[in-house]
């Protein structure tokens, strides 16, 4: 096979990387490094961080290639890795920048004991209202708000169409609002 006349797809290259093919990794690096670098540079505002993170992304590609399941495009997968690594770098930089004097100057936004108690009461009432929902509504609320799943993930988990998930979520929210209002709670927090 002549690679110049019949270029390998990104998925094929990831398969080769999974088998230890460094040339395939170099080719993926050549194809995607600039895009990953620009994405991270926009996210972090730092070319130095972008360079470090972009290189880490391809090191992660080397490590994780055997686990790539092909549920997304390779470029999407690489940008997801880049986003995670960029956010980690930003968090780390913020932690590094905060010295003791800066920390002392940060205002305490913690709730007062009264507000904390009100939130706890409303949270318990909300949980009781969720528990009182019909099973189909309770499940979508639980997956979305207590487990952080997206509408698509909920549809996959429950094996139902995304439109059905959205409809159930709409009615679940409506019923929760009515139940909370009947229990004497308004929609605001606490």
XYZ file of N, CA, C and O in Angstrom:
760
model
N 0.847 -1.175 0.000
C 0.000 0.000 0.000
C 0.885 1.229 0.000
O 1.791 1.357 0.812
N 0.610 2.169 -0.853
C 1.355 3.416 -0.909
C 0.628 4.446 -0.063
O -0.462 4.884 -0.411
N 1.242 4.839 1.044
C 0.592 5.751 1.980
C 0.328 7.096 1.333
O -0.677 7.736 1.592
N 1.213 7.564 0.452
C 1.023 8.860 -0.188
C -0.223 8.873 -1.066
O -0.915 9.871 -1.141
N -0.525 7.784 -1.762
C -1.686 7.777 -2.643
C -2.951 7.288 -1.940
O -4.030 7.536 -2.420
N -2.813 6.598 -0.839
C -3.964 6.071 -0.109
C -3.771 6.369 1.383
O -3.378 5.503 2.152
N -4.039 7.612 1.807
C -3.776 7.971 3.202
C -4.671 7.186 4.163
O -5.834 6.922 3.876
N -4.086 6.824 5.279
C -4.833 6.096 6.300
C -5.753 7.051 7.043
O -5.427 8.214 7.250
N -6.882 6.536 7.465
C -7.795 7.362 8.251
C -7.221 7.534 9.654
O -6.351 6.771 10.098
N -7.730 8.515 10.351
C -7.290 8.738 11.729
C -7.577 7.516 12.601
O -6.760 7.140 13.441
N -8.720 6.900 12.387
C -9.074 5.714 13.187
C -8.083 4.573 12.952
O -7.695 3.877 13.875
N -7.706 4.389 11.680
C -6.718 3.350 11.375
C -5.384 3.667 12.038
O -4.710 2.775 12.569
N -5.029 4.928 12.030
C -3.768 5.334 12.660
C -3.809 5.107 14.169
O -2.822 4.658 14.755
N -4.942 5.394 14.811
C -5.049 5.141 16.257
C -4.903 3.646 16.526
O -4.247 3.237 17.490
N -5.485 2.820 15.667
C -5.312 1.370 15.805
C -3.853 0.973 15.712
O -3.377 0.111 16.462
N -3.129 1.607 14.810
C -1.697 1.307 14.686
C -0.928 1.815 15.904
O 0.007 1.154 16.365
N -1.315 2.979 16.410
C -0.668 3.501 17.626
C -0.903 2.528 18.782
O 0.003 2.267 19.576
N -2.099 1.988 18.856
C -2.420 1.021 19.920
C -1.494 -0.197 19.860
O -1.221 -0.826 20.883
N -1.007 -0.505 18.660
C -0.081 -1.626 18.487
C 1.386 -1.197 18.570
O 2.278 -1.965 18.214
N 1.617 0.055 19.002
C 2.983 0.518 19.214
C 3.652 1.164 18.018
O 4.870 1.336 18.012
N 2.886 1.559 17.007
C 3.447 2.154 15.798
C 3.724 3.646 16.023
O 2.816 4.468 16.036
N 5.004 3.993 16.190
C 5.379 5.386 16.448
C 5.209 6.261 15.212
O 4.922 7.453 15.331
N 5.376 5.691 14.047
C 5.187 6.465 12.815
C 3.729 6.927 12.697
O 3.455 8.052 12.255
N 2.801 6.083 13.107
C 1.383 6.452 13.093
C 1.128 7.599 14.072
O 0.368 8.524 13.777
N 1.784 7.542 15.234
C 1.651 8.623 16.214
C 2.197 9.930 15.627
O 1.565 10.980 15.763
N 3.343 9.871 14.963
C 3.915 11.073 14.350
C 2.967 11.644 13.295
O 2.800 12.862 13.187
N 2.344 10.766 12.520
C 1.415 11.235 11.499
C 0.184 11.903 12.129
O -0.254 12.974 11.687
N -0.357 11.308 13.188
C -1.481 11.937 13.890
C -1.059 13.267 14.502
O -1.818 14.243 14.483
N 0.163 13.314 15.035
C 0.694 14.558 15.594
C 0.739 15.622 14.508
O 0.287 16.761 14.711
N 1.241 15.270 13.353
C 1.342 16.211 12.233
C -0.036 16.706 11.813
O -0.226 17.890 11.552
N -1.009 15.812 11.764
C -2.358 16.176 11.328
C -3.094 17.057 12.339
O -3.889 17.920 11.943
N -2.887 16.805 13.638
C -3.768 17.418 14.636
C -3.090 18.364 15.616
O -3.787 19.036 16.374
N -1.770 18.435 15.634
C -1.093 19.245 16.640
C -1.506 20.714 16.568
O -1.806 21.334 17.592
N -1.543 21.297 15.386
C -1.866 22.720 15.257
C -3.271 23.013 15.795
O -3.476 23.997 16.516
N -4.237 22.152 15.462
C -5.607 22.353 15.932
C -5.677 22.256 17.449
O -6.306 23.082 18.113
N -5.013 21.256 18.021
C -5.013 21.084 19.477
C -4.327 22.272 20.137
O -4.828 22.831 21.117
N -3.194 22.680 19.584
C -2.443 23.813 20.133
C -3.302 25.080 20.140
O -3.395 25.778 21.150
N -3.939 25.402 19.012
C -4.770 26.610 18.930
C -5.940 26.540 19.913
O -6.270 27.527 20.567
N -6.550 25.371 20.025
C -7.669 25.200 20.949
C -7.223 25.486 22.377
O -7.868 26.243 23.102
N -6.109 24.903 22.786
C -5.630 25.089 24.158
C -5.171 26.528 24.374
O -5.414 27.111 25.436
N -4.537 27.130 23.373
C -4.097 28.520 23.504
C -5.294 29.444 23.736
O -5.224 30.362 24.566
N -6.398 29.186 23.031
C -7.608 29.992 23.245
C -8.197 29.738 24.632
O -8.694 30.658 25.275
N -8.137 28.496 25.087
C -8.701 28.159 26.396
C -7.906 28.769 27.542
O -8.474 29.204 28.525
N -6.582 28.748 27.419
C -5.720 29.159 28.535
C -5.173 30.572 28.393
O -4.744 31.158 29.387
N -5.134 31.089 27.172
C -4.546 32.396 26.958
C -3.029 32.393 27.058
O -2.407 33.438 27.197
N -2.424 31.230 26.996
C -0.971 31.115 27.145
C -0.410 30.170 26.093
O -0.792 29.000 26.032
N 0.529 30.689 25.313
C 1.158 29.845 24.299
C 2.044 28.782 24.942
O 2.121 27.654 24.451
N 2.711 29.134 26.056
C 3.579 28.166 26.734
C 2.753 27.003 27.287
O 3.127 25.833 27.131
N 1.632 27.321 27.913
C 0.758 26.266 28.440
C 0.195 25.451 27.285
O 0.120 24.229 27.365
N -0.175 26.128 26.207
C -0.736 25.428 25.039
C 0.265 24.439 24.475
O -0.097 23.310 24.113
N 1.527 24.843 24.411
C 2.556 23.947 23.887
C 2.715 22.721 24.781
O 2.754 21.584 24.293
N 2.778 22.952 26.100
C 2.919 21.834 27.044
C 1.713 20.893 26.972
O 1.863 19.674 26.903
N 0.523 21.473 26.994
C -0.697 20.657 26.992
C -0.832 19.897 25.682
O -1.190 18.714 25.680
N -0.543 20.545 24.561
C -0.653 19.862 23.268
C 0.263 18.647 23.232
O -0.128 17.575 22.751
N 1.460 18.787 23.753
C 2.377 17.640 23.795
C 1.849 16.549 24.730
O 1.950 15.362 24.428
N 1.253 16.953 25.861
C 0.675 15.978 26.789
C -0.481 15.218 26.142
O -0.686 14.033 26.422
N -1.241 15.902 25.298
C -2.375 15.261 24.611
C -1.876 14.088 23.762
O -2.460 13.002 23.784
N -0.769 14.280 23.058
C -0.281 13.211 22.193
C 0.416 12.112 22.997
O 0.396 10.949 22.583
N 0.941 12.460 24.166
C 1.455 11.431 25.071
C 0.278 10.593 25.591
O 0.358 9.361 25.662
N -0.817 11.279 25.882
C -2.027 10.575 26.328
C -2.591 9.710 25.205
O -3.079 8.603 25.451
N -2.532 10.199 23.980
C -2.949 9.396 22.820
C -2.140 8.105 22.777
O -2.696 7.021 22.574
N -0.843 8.197 22.967
C 0.030 7.017 22.972
C -0.418 6.025 24.047
O -0.511 4.822 23.806
N -0.734 6.554 25.227
C -1.134 5.690 26.355
C -2.537 5.104 26.173
O -2.796 3.969 26.537
N -3.458 5.935 25.672
C -4.874 5.556 25.653
C -5.359 4.967 24.336
O -6.532 4.592 24.232
N -4.525 4.891 23.333
C -4.954 4.382 22.026
C -5.638 3.011 22.117
O -6.655 2.790 21.445
N -5.146 2.079 22.953
C -5.831 0.780 23.010
C -7.275 0.870 23.540
O -8.100 0.026 23.230
N -7.582 1.933 24.292
C -8.934 2.083 24.853
C -9.861 2.884 23.944
O -11.047 3.010 24.233
N -9.339 3.457 22.854
C -10.177 4.247 21.954
C -11.227 3.339 21.323
O -10.907 2.355 20.682
N -12.500 3.689 21.532
C -13.603 2.845 21.063
C -14.207 3.341 19.760
O -15.093 2.702 19.208
N -13.779 4.501 19.293
C -14.282 5.004 18.017
C -15.691 5.536 18.063
O -16.350 5.639 17.035
N -16.175 5.904 19.245
C -17.530 6.452 19.332
C -17.587 7.904 18.884
O -18.659 8.451 18.716
N -16.422 8.508 18.710
C -16.341 9.870 18.184
C -15.196 9.918 17.189
O -14.424 8.970 17.068
N -15.105 11.030 16.497
C -13.980 11.221 15.586
C -12.713 11.353 16.421
O -12.757 11.809 17.567
N -11.586 10.986 15.856
C -10.310 11.088 16.566
C -10.044 12.534 16.952
O -9.605 12.817 18.074
N -10.340 13.473 16.062
C -10.105 14.885 16.370
C -10.946 15.325 17.568
O -10.473 16.073 18.429
N -12.173 14.855 17.667
C -13.043 15.182 18.798
C -12.470 14.601 20.081
O -12.457 15.259 21.128
N -12.007 13.380 20.019
C -11.401 12.710 21.171
C -10.172 13.490 21.640
O -10.008 13.750 22.833
N -9.331 13.896 20.703
C -8.119 14.634 21.069
C -8.460 15.990 21.683
O -7.844 16.406 22.671
N -9.468 16.674 21.144
C -9.862 17.960 21.716
C -10.492 17.779 23.095
O -10.338 18.635 23.969
N -11.170 16.663 23.328
C -11.700 16.374 24.663
C -10.573 16.183 25.665
O -10.628 16.691 26.792
N -9.553 15.453 25.270
C -8.382 15.269 26.133
C -7.733 16.626 26.389
O -7.365 16.956 27.522
N -7.607 17.429 25.331
C -6.984 18.747 25.445
C -7.777 19.638 26.396
O -7.192 20.342 27.232
N -9.092 19.608 26.289
C -9.926 20.438 27.163
C -9.727 20.055 28.619
O -9.549 20.907 29.489
N -9.749 18.766 28.899
C -9.565 18.300 30.261
C -8.202 18.734 30.796
O -8.082 19.247 31.902
N -7.162 18.554 30.008
C -5.810 18.898 30.442
C -5.656 20.417 30.592
O -4.981 20.887 31.501
N -6.282 21.196 29.712
C -6.220 22.660 29.822
C -6.908 23.127 31.097
O -6.380 23.984 31.824
N -8.081 22.566 31.383
C -8.785 22.938 32.621
C -7.968 22.562 33.847
O -7.909 23.325 34.819
N -7.327 21.414 33.806
C -6.473 21.004 34.925
C -5.323 21.982 35.106
O -4.989 22.354 36.237
N -4.717 22.407 34.006
C -3.621 23.378 34.080
C -4.113 24.709 34.643
O -3.438 25.320 35.460
N -5.284 25.156 34.206
C -5.826 26.421 34.704
C -6.108 26.340 36.201
O -5.813 27.271 36.941
N -6.668 25.224 36.645
C -6.919 25.055 38.079
C -5.612 25.073 38.858
O -5.514 25.701 39.896
N -4.635 24.369 38.337
C -3.339 24.301 39.007
C -2.700 25.684 39.070
O -2.174 26.083 40.108
N -2.780 26.440 37.974
C -2.205 27.788 37.955
C -2.901 28.683 38.956
O -2.255 29.455 39.653
N -4.216 28.593 39.065
C -4.940 29.424 40.034
C -4.526 29.071 41.453
O -4.386 29.937 42.299
N -4.340 27.777 41.720
C -3.907 27.367 43.050
C -2.499 27.875 43.335
O -2.203 28.306 44.437
N -1.628 27.842 42.333
C -0.257 28.307 42.514
C -0.191 29.807 42.746
O 0.668 30.299 43.461
N -1.087 30.573 42.104
C -1.033 32.027 42.192
C -1.509 32.568 43.530
O -1.216 33.684 43.890
N -2.275 31.825 44.274
C -2.891 32.310 45.497
C -1.923 32.157 46.670
O -1.652 31.055 47.122
N -1.396 33.279 47.168
C -0.529 33.200 48.343
C -1.369 33.505 49.590
O -2.560 33.795 49.503
N -0.751 33.464 50.758
C -1.489 33.626 52.016
C -2.164 34.985 52.126
O -3.295 35.082 52.609
N -1.495 36.048 51.681
C -2.108 37.378 51.742
C -3.320 37.469 50.823
O -4.351 38.038 51.201
N -3.180 36.893 49.622
C -4.313 36.881 48.704
C -5.463 36.058 49.277
O -6.624 36.441 49.162
N -5.132 34.937 49.871
C -6.159 34.072 50.450
C -6.905 34.790 51.572
O -8.124 34.656 51.708
N -6.190 35.561 52.377
C -6.832 36.288 53.478
C -7.765 37.377 52.959
O -8.736 37.734 53.629
N -7.476 37.890 51.767
C -8.288 38.964 51.198
C -9.544 38.454 50.499
O -10.430 39.237 50.166
N -9.657 37.158 50.292
C -10.831 36.590 49.624
C -12.025 36.677 50.571
O -11.963 36.203 51.712
N -13.112 37.296 50.110
C -14.283 37.412 50.992
C -14.904 36.048 51.276
O -14.882 35.157 50.428
N -15.448 35.892 52.452
C -16.097 34.641 52.852
C -17.547 34.685 52.400
O -18.355 35.413 52.951
N -17.842 33.921 51.366
C -19.197 33.883 50.823
C -20.017 32.729 51.388
O -21.064 32.385 50.855
N -19.537 32.129 52.453
C -20.247 30.993 53.042
C -21.607 31.450 53.569
O -21.782 32.599 53.981
N -22.546 30.537 53.510
C -23.885 30.848 53.993
C -23.887 31.052 55.505
O -23.117 30.425 56.232
N -24.801 31.913 55.937
C -25.003 32.064 57.376
C -25.696 30.798 57.869
O -26.289 30.052 57.067
N -25.658 30.521 59.159
C -26.344 29.322 59.656
C -27.828 29.287 59.288
O -28.365 28.231 58.967
N -28.474 30.454 59.271
C -29.896 30.507 58.922
C -30.118 30.107 57.468
O -30.996 29.296 57.162
N -29.305 30.649 56.564
C -29.434 30.324 55.146
C -29.096 28.849 54.916
O -29.765 28.156 54.148
N -28.071 28.356 55.601
C -27.701 26.946 55.465
C -28.851 26.045 55.896
O -29.143 25.038 55.235
N -29.520 26.392 56.988
C -30.658 25.594 57.464
C -31.817 25.645 56.465
O -32.463 24.632 56.200
N -32.047 26.845 55.892
C -33.126 26.972 54.905
C -32.829 26.116 53.671
O -33.719 25.455 53.140
N -31.574 26.131 53.235
C -31.197 25.319 52.077
C -31.346 23.837 52.379
O -31.799 23.067 51.537
N -30.974 23.448 53.583
C -31.088 22.039 53.961
C -32.553 21.614 53.981
O -32.903 20.540 53.478
N -33.419 22.464 54.534
C -34.851 22.153 54.565
C -35.432 22.056 53.154
O -36.171 21.123 52.840
N -35.076 23.025 52.311
C -35.602 23.007 50.946
C -35.038 21.822 50.173
O -35.743 21.197 49.380
N -33.765 21.488 50.410
C -33.165 20.331 49.751
C -33.879 19.044 50.130
O -34.132 18.186 49.277
N -34.219 18.911 51.420
C -34.940 17.720 51.872
C -36.341 17.681 51.250
O -36.813 16.618 50.830
N -36.997 18.841 51.170
C -38.327 18.897 50.557
C -38.238 18.546 49.074
O -39.085 17.802 48.550
N -37.205 19.051 48.415
C -37.020 18.741 47.000
C -36.817 17.242 46.806
O -37.401 16.633 45.906
N -36.015 16.640 47.661
C -35.772 15.192 47.541
C -37.078 14.411 47.745
O -37.342 13.437 47.039
N -37.893 14.843 48.709
C -39.189 14.177 48.920
C -40.080 14.327 47.685
O -40.759 13.380 47.284
N -40.062 15.514 47.066
C -40.864 15.743 45.862
C -40.358 14.885 44.699
O -41.157 14.342 43.938
N -39.038 14.770 44.575
C -38.473 13.920 43.521
C -38.896 12.473 43.752
O -39.302 11.777 42.818
N -38.809 12.025 45.001
C -39.187 10.648 45.318
C -40.661 10.376 45.030
O -41.038 9.238 44.751
N -41.501 11.426 45.081
C -42.934 11.260 44.846
C -43.284 11.261 43.352
O -44.415 10.931 42.986
N -42.335 11.601 42.494
C -42.605 11.602 41.054
C -42.833 10.186 40.543
O -42.376 9.213 41.141
N -43.483 10.104 39.392
C -43.633 8.812 38.719
C -42.241 8.296 38.375
O -41.309 9.074 38.151
N -42.099 6.999 38.301
C -40.797 6.358 38.064
C -40.081 6.936 36.846
O -38.885 7.234 36.905
N -40.790 7.116 35.736
C -40.136 7.597 34.514
C -39.586 9.011 34.681
O -38.543 9.358 34.138
N -40.277 9.842 35.451
C -39.803 11.204 35.697
C -38.704 11.220 36.756
O -37.716 11.945 36.627
N -38.874 10.441 37.784
C -37.880 10.363 38.865
C -36.530 9.887 38.321
O -35.487 10.414 38.671
N -36.554 8.942 37.418
C -35.310 8.381 36.878
C -34.538 9.417 36.078
O -33.328 9.554 36.254
N -35.211 10.182 35.211
C -34.493 11.173 34.413
C -33.946 12.302 35.292
O -32.828 12.770 35.081
N -34.704 12.699 36.297
C -34.231 13.737 37.219
C -33.018 13.222 37.998
O -32.008 13.922 38.134
N -33.113 12.013 38.475
C -32.008 11.433 39.246
C -30.740 11.353 38.398
O -29.659 11.744 38.848
N -30.868 10.858 37.173
C -29.694 10.728 36.304
C -29.108 12.090 35.934
O -27.887 12.263 35.894
N -29.982 13.066 35.676
C -29.499 14.381 35.250
C -28.893 15.174 36.400
O -27.775 15.675 36.300
N -29.602 15.269 37.505
C -29.183 16.185 38.564
C -28.347 15.549 39.665
O -27.544 16.236 40.289
N -28.531 14.275 39.902
C -27.765 13.637 40.969
C -26.578 12.852 40.437
O -25.665 12.533 41.180
N -26.599 12.533 39.139
C -25.489 11.787 38.548
C -24.812 12.546 37.411
O -23.860 12.039 36.818
N -25.309 13.745 37.085
C -24.664 14.604 36.101
C -24.644 14.076 34.679
O -23.748 14.406 33.909
N -25.616 13.280 34.301
C -25.654 12.710 32.947
C -26.323 13.685 31.981
O -27.257 14.403 32.335
N -25.852 13.678 30.742
C -26.445 14.511 29.695
C -27.720 13.846 29.182
O -27.967 12.658 29.434
N -28.479 14.607 28.411
C -29.717 14.074 27.827
C -29.401 12.865 26.945
O -30.095 11.849 26.992
N -28.338 12.964 26.173
C -27.949 11.853 25.293
C -27.565 10.622 26.123
O -27.974 9.499 25.797
N -26.788 10.848 27.175
C -26.382 9.720 28.026
C -27.594 9.077 28.697
O -27.676 7.853 28.803
N -28.536 9.894 29.139
C -29.749 9.358 29.768
C -30.517 8.503 28.769
O -30.975 7.404 29.094
N -30.634 9.003 27.528
C -31.305 8.224 26.488
C -30.626 6.896 26.265
O -31.292 5.860 26.118
N -29.285 6.899 26.254
C -28.539 5.652 26.078
C -28.761 4.704 27.250
O -28.962 3.505 27.067
N -28.710 5.256 28.457
C -28.872 4.427 29.658
C -30.259 3.792 29.702
O -30.403 2.606 30.002
N -31.278 4.604 29.413
C -32.662 4.117 29.492
C -33.142 3.474 28.196
O -34.258 2.959 28.138
N -32.317 3.555 27.146
C -32.667 3.015 25.836
C -33.965 3.624 25.312
O -34.888 2.921 24.888
N -34.020 4.962 25.393
C -35.163 5.711 24.871
C -34.623 6.861 24.019
O -33.482 7.280 24.178
N -35.439 7.407 23.120
C -34.994 8.529 22.284
C -34.715 9.787 23.125
O -35.337 9.995 24.173
N -33.825 10.617 22.625
C -33.479 11.867 23.313
C -34.716 12.737 23.479
O -34.895 13.377 24.514
N -35.570 12.770 22.478
C -36.794 13.574 22.562
C -37.664 13.116 23.732
O -38.272 13.942 24.422
N -37.716 11.834 23.987
C -38.487 11.302 25.111
C -37.864 11.742 26.429
O -38.573 12.105 27.380
N -36.541 11.726 26.498
C -35.854 12.188 27.709
C -36.220 13.646 27.969
O -36.555 14.024 29.102
N -36.166 14.471 26.921
C -36.474 15.899 27.075
C -37.914 16.109 27.526
O -38.195 16.952 28.384
N -38.835 15.340 26.963
C -40.240 15.457 27.341
C -40.433 15.065 28.798
O -41.103 15.764 29.564
N -39.832 13.954 29.182
C -39.954 13.522 30.579
C -39.348 14.547 31.531
O -39.888 14.807 32.604
N -38.208 15.134 31.127
C -37.565 16.138 31.964
C -38.450 17.371 32.103
O -38.581 17.939 33.187
N -39.087 17.790 31.004
C -39.975 18.946 31.037
C -41.105 18.718 32.043
O -41.373 19.554 32.900
N -41.777 17.567 31.930
C -42.893 17.298 32.833
C -42.429 17.069 34.265
O -43.110 17.443 35.223
N -41.265 16.484 34.440
C -40.732 16.278 35.787
C -40.472 17.626 36.454
O -40.828 17.836 37.624
N -39.863 18.557 35.737
C -39.603 19.898 36.296
C -40.912 20.611 36.635
O -41.020 21.268 37.671
N -41.880 20.486 35.731
C -43.168 21.127 35.959
C -43.822 20.574 37.232
O -44.280 21.323 38.092
N -43.827 19.257 37.370
C -44.432 18.623 38.549
C -43.653 18.969 39.824
O -44.254 19.176 40.874
N -42.317 19.039 39.718
C -41.512 19.423 40.885
C -41.823 20.846 41.317
O -41.952 21.127 42.521
N -41.940 21.757 40.356
C -42.273 23.148 40.674
C -43.617 23.252 41.373
O -43.752 23.965 42.372
N -44.594 22.510 40.864
C -45.930 22.525 41.476
C -45.891 21.930 42.881
O -46.512 22.465 43.810
N -45.162 20.836 43.045
C -45.091 20.189 44.359
C -44.365 21.077 45.367
O -44.783 21.169 46.535
N -43.290 21.727 44.951
C -42.573 22.623 45.863
C -43.438 23.826 46.240
O -43.452 24.254 47.401
N -44.174 24.354 45.271
C -45.053 25.490 45.557
C -46.138 25.075 46.551
O -46.442 25.805 47.499
N -46.693 23.879 46.350
C -47.728 23.373 47.270
C -47.154 23.147 48.665
O -47.870 23.279 49.665
N -45.853 22.837 48.753
C -45.216 22.623 50.051
C -44.766 23.936 50.688
O -44.198 23.945 51.785
N -44.988 25.062 49.980
C -44.667 26.360 50.550
C -43.294 26.898 50.180
O -42.794 27.825 50.824
N -42.665 26.325 49.168
C -41.335 26.799 48.751
C -41.467 27.474 47.395
O -42.151 26.996 46.513
N -40.743 28.611 47.257
C -40.728 29.250 45.954
C -39.572 28.658 45.145
O -38.802 27.846 45.633
N -39.455 29.082 43.874
C -38.455 28.487 42.987
C -37.048 28.938 43.284
O -36.092 28.331 42.865
N -36.860 30.061 43.981
C -35.526 30.564 44.272
C -34.796 29.684 45.269
O -35.348 28.771 45.867
N -33.524 29.983 45.426
C -32.707 29.220 46.383
C -32.126 30.197 47.338
O -31.594 31.205 46.903
N -32.240 30.049 48.651
C -32.617 28.872 49.393
C -34.080 28.636 49.385
O -34.979 29.240 49.413
